[in-house]
PDB file of C-alpha atoms in Angstrom:
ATOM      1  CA  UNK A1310      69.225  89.812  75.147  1.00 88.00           C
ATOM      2  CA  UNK A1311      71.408  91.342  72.670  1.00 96.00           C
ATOM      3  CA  UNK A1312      74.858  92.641  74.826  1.00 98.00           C
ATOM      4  CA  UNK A1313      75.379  96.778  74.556  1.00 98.00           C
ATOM      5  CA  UNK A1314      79.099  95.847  74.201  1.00 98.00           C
ATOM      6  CA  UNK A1315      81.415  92.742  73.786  1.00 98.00           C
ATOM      7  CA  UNK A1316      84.901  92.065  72.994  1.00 97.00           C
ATOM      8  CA  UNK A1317      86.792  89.045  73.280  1.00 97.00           C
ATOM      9  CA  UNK A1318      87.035  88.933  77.087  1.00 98.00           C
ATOM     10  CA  UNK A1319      83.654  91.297  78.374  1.00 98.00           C
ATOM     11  CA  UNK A1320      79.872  91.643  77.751  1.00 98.00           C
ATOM     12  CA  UNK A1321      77.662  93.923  78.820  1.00 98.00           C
ATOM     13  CA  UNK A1322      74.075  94.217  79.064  1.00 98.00           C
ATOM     14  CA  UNK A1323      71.383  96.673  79.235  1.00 98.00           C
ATOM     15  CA  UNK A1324      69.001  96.070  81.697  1.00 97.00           C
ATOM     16  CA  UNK A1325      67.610  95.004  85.072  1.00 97.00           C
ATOM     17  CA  UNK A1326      70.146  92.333  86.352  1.00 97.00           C
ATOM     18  CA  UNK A1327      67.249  90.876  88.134  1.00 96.00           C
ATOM     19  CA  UNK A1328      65.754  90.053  84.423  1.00 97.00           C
ATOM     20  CA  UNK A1329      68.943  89.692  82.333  1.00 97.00           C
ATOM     21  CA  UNK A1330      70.249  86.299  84.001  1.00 96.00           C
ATOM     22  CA  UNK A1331      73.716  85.682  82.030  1.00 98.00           C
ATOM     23  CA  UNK A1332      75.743  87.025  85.161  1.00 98.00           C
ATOM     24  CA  UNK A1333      74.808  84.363  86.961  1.00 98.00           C
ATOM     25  CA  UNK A1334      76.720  82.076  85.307  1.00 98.00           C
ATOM     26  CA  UNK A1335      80.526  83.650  86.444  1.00 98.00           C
ATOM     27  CA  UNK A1336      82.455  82.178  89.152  1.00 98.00           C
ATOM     28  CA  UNK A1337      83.274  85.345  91.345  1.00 98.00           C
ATOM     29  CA  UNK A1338      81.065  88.095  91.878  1.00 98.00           C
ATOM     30  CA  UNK A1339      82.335  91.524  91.891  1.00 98.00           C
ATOM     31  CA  UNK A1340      80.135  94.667  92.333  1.00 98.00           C
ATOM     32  CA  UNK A1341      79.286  97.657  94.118  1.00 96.00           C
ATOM     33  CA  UNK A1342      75.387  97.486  94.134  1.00 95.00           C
ATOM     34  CA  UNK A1343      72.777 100.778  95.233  1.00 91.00           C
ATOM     35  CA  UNK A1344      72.052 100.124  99.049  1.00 81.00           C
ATOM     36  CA  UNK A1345      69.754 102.956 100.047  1.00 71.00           C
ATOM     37  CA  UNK A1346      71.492 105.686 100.572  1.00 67.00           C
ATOM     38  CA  UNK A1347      70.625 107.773  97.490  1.00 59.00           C
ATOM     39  CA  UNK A1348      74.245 109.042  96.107  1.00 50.00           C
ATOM     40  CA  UNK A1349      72.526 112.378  94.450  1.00 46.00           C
ATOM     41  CA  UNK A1350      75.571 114.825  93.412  1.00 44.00           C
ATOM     42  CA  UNK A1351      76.879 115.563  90.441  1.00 40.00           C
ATOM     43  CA  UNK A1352      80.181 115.393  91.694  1.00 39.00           C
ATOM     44  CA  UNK A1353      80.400 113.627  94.945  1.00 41.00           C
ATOM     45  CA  UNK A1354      78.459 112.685  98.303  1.00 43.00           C
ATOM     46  CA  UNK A1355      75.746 114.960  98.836  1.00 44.00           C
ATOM     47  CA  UNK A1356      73.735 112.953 101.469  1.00 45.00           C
ATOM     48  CA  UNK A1357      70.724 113.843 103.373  1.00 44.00           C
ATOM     49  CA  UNK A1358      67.438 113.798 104.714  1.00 40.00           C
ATOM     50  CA  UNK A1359      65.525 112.676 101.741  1.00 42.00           C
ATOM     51  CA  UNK A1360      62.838 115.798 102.173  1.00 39.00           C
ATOM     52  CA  UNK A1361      65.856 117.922 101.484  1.00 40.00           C
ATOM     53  CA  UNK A1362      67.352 116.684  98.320  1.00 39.00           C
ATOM     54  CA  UNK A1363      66.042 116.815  94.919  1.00 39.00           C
ATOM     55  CA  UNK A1364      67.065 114.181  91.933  1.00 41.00           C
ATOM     56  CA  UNK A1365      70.041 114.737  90.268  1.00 42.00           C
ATOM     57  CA  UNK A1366      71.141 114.229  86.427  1.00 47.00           C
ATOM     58  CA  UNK A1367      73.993 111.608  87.825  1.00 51.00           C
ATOM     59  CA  UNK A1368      71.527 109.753  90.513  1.00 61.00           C
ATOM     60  CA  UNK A1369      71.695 106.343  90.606  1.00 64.00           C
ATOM     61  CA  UNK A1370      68.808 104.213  89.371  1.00 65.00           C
ATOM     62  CA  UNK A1371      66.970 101.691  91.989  1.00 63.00           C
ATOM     63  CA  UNK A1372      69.188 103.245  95.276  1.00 67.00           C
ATOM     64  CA  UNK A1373      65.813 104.167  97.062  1.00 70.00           C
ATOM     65  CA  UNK A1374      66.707 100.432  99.342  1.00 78.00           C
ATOM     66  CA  UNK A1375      68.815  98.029  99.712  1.00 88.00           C
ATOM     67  CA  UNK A1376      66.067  95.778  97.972  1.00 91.00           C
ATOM     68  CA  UNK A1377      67.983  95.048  94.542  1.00 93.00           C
ATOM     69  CA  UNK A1378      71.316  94.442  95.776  1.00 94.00           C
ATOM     70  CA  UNK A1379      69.682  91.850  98.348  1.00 94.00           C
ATOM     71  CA  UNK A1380      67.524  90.209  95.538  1.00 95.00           C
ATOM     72  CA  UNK A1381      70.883  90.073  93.163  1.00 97.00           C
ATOM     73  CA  UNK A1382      73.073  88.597  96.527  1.00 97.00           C
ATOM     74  CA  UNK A1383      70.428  85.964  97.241  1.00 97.00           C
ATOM     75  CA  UNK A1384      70.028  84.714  93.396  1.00 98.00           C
ATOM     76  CA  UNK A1385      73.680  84.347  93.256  1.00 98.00           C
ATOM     77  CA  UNK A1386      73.838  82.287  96.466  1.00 97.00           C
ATOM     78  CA  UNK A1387      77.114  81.340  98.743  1.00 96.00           C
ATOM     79  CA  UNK A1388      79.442  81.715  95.928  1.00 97.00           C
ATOM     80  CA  UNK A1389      82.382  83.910  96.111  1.00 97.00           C
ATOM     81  CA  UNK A1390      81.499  87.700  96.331  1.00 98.00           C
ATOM     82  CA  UNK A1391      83.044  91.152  96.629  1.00 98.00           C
ATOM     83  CA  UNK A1392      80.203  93.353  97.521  1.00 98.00           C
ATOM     84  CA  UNK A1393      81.048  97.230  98.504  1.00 97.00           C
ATOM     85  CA  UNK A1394      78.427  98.751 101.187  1.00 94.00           C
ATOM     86  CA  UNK A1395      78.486 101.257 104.092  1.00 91.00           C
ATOM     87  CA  UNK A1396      77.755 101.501 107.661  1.00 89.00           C
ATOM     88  CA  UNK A1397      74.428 103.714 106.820  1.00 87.00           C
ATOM     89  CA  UNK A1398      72.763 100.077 106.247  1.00 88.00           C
ATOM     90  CA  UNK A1399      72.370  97.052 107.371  1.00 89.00           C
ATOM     91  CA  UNK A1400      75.394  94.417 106.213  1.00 91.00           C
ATOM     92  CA  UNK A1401      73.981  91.727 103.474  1.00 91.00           C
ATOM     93  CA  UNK A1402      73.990  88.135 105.595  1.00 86.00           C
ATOM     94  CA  UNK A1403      76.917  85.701 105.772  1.00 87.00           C
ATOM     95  CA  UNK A1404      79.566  87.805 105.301  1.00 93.00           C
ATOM     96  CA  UNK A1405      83.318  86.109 105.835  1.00 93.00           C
ATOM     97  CA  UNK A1406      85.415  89.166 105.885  1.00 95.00           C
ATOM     98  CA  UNK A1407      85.269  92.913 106.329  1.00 97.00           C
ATOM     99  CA  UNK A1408      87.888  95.077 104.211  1.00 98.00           C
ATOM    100  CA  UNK A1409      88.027  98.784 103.949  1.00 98.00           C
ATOM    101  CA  UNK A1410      88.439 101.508 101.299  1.00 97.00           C
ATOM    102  CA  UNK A1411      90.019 104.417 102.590  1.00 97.00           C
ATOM    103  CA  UNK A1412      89.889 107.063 100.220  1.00 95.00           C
ATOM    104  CA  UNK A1413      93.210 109.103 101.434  1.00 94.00           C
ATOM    105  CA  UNK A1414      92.044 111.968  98.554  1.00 90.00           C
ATOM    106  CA  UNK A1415      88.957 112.641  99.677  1.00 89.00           C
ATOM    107  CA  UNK A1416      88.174 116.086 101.102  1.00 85.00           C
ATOM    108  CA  UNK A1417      85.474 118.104 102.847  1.00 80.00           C
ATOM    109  CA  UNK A1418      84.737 121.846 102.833  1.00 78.00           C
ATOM    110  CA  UNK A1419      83.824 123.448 106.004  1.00 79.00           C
ATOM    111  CA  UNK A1420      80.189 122.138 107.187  1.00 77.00           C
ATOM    112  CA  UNK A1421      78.545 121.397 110.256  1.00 80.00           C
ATOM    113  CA  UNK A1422      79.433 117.981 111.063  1.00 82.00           C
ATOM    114  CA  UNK A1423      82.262 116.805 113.132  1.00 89.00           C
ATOM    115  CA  UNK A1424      83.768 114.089 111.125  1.00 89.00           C
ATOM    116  CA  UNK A1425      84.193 113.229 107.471  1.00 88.00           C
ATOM    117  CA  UNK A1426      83.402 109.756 106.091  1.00 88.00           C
ATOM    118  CA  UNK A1427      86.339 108.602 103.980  1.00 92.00           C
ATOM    119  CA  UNK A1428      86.035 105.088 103.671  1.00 94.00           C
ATOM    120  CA  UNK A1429      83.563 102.322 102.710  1.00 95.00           C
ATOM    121  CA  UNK A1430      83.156  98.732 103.495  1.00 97.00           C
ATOM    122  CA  UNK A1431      83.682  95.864 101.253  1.00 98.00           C
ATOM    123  CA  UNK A1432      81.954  92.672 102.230  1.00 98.00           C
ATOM    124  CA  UNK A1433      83.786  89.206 101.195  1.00 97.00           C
ATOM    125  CA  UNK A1434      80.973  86.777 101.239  1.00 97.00           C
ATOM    126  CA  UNK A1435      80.583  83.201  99.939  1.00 96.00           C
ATOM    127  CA  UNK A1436      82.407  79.973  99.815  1.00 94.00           C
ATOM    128  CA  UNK A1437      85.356  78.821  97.106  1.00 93.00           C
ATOM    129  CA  UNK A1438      87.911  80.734  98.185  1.00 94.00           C
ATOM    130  CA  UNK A1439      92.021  80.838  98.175  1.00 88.00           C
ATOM    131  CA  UNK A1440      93.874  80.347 101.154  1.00 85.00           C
ATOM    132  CA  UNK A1441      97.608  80.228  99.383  1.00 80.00           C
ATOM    133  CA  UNK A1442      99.388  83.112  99.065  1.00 84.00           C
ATOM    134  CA  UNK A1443     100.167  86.637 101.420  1.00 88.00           C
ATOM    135  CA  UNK A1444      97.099  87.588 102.428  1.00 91.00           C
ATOM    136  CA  UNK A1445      95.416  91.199 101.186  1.00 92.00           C
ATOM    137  CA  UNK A1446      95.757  93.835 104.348  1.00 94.00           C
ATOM    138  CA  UNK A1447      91.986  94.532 105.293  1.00 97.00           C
ATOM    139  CA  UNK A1448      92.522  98.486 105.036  1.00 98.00           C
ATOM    140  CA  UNK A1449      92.623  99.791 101.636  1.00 97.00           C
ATOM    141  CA  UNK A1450      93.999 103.052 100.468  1.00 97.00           C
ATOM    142  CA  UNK A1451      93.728 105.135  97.343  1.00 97.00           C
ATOM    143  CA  UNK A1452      95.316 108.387  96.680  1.00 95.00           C
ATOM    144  CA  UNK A1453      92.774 109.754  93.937  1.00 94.00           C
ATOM    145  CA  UNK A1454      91.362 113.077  94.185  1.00 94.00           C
ATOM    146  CA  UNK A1455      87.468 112.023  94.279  1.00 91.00           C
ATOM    147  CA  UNK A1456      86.083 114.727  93.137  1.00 90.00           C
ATOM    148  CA  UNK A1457      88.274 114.839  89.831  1.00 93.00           C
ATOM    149  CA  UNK A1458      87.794 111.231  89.961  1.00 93.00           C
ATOM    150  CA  UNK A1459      84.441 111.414  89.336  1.00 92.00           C
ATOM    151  CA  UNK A1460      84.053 114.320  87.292  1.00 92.00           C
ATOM    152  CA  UNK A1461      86.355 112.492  84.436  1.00 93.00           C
ATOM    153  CA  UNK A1462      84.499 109.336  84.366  1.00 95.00           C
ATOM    154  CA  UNK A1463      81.013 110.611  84.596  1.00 94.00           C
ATOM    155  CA  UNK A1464      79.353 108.613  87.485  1.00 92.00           C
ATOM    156  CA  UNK A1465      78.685 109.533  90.725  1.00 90.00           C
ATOM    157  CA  UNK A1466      80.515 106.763  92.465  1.00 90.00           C
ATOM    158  CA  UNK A1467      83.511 105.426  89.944  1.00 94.00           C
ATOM    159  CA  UNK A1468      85.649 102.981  91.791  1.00 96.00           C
ATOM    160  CA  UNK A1469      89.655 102.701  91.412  1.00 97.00           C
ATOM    161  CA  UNK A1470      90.872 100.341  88.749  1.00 97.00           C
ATOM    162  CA  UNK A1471      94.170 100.050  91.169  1.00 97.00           C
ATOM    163  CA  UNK A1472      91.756  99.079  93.636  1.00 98.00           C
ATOM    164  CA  UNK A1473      89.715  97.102  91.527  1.00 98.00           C
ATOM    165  CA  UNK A1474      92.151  95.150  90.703  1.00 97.00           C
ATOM    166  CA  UNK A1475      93.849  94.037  93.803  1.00 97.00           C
ATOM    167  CA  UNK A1476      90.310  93.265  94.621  1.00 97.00           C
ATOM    168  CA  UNK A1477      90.264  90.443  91.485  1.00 98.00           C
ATOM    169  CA  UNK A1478      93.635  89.563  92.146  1.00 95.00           C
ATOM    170  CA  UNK A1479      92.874  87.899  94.925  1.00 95.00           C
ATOM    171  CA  UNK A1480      89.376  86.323  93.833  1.00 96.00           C
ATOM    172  CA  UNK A1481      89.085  82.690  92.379  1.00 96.00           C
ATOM    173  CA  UNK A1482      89.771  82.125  89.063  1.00 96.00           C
ATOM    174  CA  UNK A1483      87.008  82.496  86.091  1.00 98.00           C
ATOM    175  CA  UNK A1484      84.615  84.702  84.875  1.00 98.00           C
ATOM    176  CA  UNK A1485      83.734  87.668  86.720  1.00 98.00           C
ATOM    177  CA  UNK A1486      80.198  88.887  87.557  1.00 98.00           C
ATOM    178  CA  UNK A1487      78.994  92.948  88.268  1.00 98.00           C
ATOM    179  CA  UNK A1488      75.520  93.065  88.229  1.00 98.00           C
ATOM    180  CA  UNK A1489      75.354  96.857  89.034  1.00 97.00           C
ATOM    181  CA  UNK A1490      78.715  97.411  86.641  1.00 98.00           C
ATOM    182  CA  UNK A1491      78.190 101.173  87.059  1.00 96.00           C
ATOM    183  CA  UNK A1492      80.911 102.993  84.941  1.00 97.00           C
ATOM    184  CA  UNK A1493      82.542  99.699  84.147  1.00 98.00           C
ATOM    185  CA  UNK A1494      85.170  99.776  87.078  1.00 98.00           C
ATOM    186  CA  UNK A1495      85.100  96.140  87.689  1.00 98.00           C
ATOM    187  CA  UNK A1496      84.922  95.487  84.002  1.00 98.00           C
ATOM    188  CA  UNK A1497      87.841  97.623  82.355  1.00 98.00           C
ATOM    189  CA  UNK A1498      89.816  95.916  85.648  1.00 98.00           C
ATOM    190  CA  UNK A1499      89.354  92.562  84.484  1.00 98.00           C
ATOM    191  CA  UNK A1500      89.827  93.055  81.329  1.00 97.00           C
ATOM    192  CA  UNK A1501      93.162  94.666  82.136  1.00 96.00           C
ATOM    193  CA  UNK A1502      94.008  91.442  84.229  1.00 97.00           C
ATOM    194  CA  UNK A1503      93.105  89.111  81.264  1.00 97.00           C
ATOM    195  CA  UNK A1504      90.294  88.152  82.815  1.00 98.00           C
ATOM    196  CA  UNK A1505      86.322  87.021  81.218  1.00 98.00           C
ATOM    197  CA  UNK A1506      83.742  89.264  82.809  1.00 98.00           C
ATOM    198  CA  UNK A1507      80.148  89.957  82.274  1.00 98.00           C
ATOM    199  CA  UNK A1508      78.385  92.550  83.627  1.00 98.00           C
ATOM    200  CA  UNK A1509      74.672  94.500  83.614  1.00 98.00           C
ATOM    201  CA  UNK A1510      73.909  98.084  84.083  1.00 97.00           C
ATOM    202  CA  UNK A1511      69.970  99.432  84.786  1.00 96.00           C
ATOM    203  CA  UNK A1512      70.734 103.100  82.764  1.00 96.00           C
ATOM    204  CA  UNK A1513      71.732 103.389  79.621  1.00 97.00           C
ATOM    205  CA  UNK A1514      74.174 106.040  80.453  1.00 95.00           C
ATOM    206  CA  UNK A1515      76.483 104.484  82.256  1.00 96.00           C
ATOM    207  CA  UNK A1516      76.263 101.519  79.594  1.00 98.00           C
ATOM    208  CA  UNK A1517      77.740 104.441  77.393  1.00 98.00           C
ATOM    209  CA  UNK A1518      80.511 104.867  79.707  1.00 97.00           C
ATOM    210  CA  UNK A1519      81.525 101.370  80.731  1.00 98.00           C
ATOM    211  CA  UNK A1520      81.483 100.616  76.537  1.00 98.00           C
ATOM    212  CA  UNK A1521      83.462 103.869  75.802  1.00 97.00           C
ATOM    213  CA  UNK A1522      86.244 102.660  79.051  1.00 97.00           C
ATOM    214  CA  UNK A1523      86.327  99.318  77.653  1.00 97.00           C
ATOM    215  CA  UNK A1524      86.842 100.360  74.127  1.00 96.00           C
ATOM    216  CA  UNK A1525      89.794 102.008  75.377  1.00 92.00           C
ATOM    217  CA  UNK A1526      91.607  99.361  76.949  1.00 67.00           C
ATOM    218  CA  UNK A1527      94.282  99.347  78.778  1.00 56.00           C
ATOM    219  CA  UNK A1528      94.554 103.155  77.860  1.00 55.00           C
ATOM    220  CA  UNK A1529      91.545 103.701  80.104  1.00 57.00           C
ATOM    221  CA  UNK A1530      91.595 107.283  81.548  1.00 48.00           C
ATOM    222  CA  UNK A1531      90.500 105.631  84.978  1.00 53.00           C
ATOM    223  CA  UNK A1532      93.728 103.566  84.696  1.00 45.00           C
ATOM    224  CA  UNK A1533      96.166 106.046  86.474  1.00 42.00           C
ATOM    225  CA  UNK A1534      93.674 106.265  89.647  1.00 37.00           C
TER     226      UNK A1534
END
């Protein structure tokens, strides 16, 4: 499969990470895969009762289930993972460790329910990895606004490079996998850190975004987040 981009540390492909197998052959695995819960806003979480909501022009492809990212965890077996999920579904098997993102610049307008959701889990699953060193705190926090967040990168669910990054810092070494690379989060942070990374993405316009962030550099517009 010819890659969509490349450089001298990341490749991405084009297509169905279940088909396009070169991922597989990174050390760490780094992603934030669709898990069911059909993320259909433009500009943030707009959540529902399925019957309610209509598609969106930013929906994300194959997040009807937690199907692919189970298929993509089970053909990359007990290595080393970093898997973001939520409490709406079931946890993948086997994880080690539970962190949390808390997204300190997320806000709600007035609505109907009695608590807002600002966080999401991050499963640390597999074998392989580093015990030396202080140990990352399991609660995360970020200070972006989400909304502007999103609405300058062009995905629905763009993750942190800051965050990102810790995240990698404290993976083992080698090349990093994303299967589901999204907006090229996990990418653009390795690259920053000097790191390999390969990484897959089902529509083609995200592909456009992760290539146009990694093009960039370290003068990525997500870099300040």
């Amino acid at each position: 499969v010819t890659p969509y981009y490349e450089d001298d540390l990341v490749t991405l492909y084009h297509g169905d990470c279940l088909e396009v197998d070169a991922w597989l052959d990174a050390d760490v695995l780094v992603t934030d895969p669709p898990y069911g819960v059909r993320w259909e806003s433009k500009h943030g979480d707009n959540r529902g009762p399925r019957s309610k909501r209509s598609r969106t022009p930013n929906a994300i492809k194959s997040d009807d289930s937690p199907e692919a990212r189970d298929a993509a965890l089970d053909a990359w077996g007990d290595r080393p993972a970093v898997v973001f999920g939520t409490w709406r579904v079931p946890r993948p098997p086997h994880c080690r460790a539970l962190l949390v993102w808390n997204k300190e610049g997320s806000y709600s307008a007035l609505c109907a329910a009695p608590f807002f959701t600002v966080h999401e889990e991050i499963y640390v699953m597999g074998d392989g990895w580093p015990t030396a060193g202080k140990p990352l705190r399991s609660v995360l926090t970020t200070h972006e606004h989400r909304s502007q967040h999103t609405a300058a990168i062009g995905h629905p669910t763009p993750k942190p490079l800051d965050l990102m990054s810790k995240l990698l810092d404290k993976c083992p070494p080698g090349t990093v996998a994303d299967p589901f690379a999204g907006s090229g989060s996990t990418l653009v942070a390795a690259k920053r850190l000097g790191r390999r990374a390969v990484g897959v993405e089902l529509d083609e316009r995200y592909c456009e975004i992760a290539a146009k962030r990694l093009a960039q550099g370290v003068f990525d517009f997500g870099a300040a987040s």
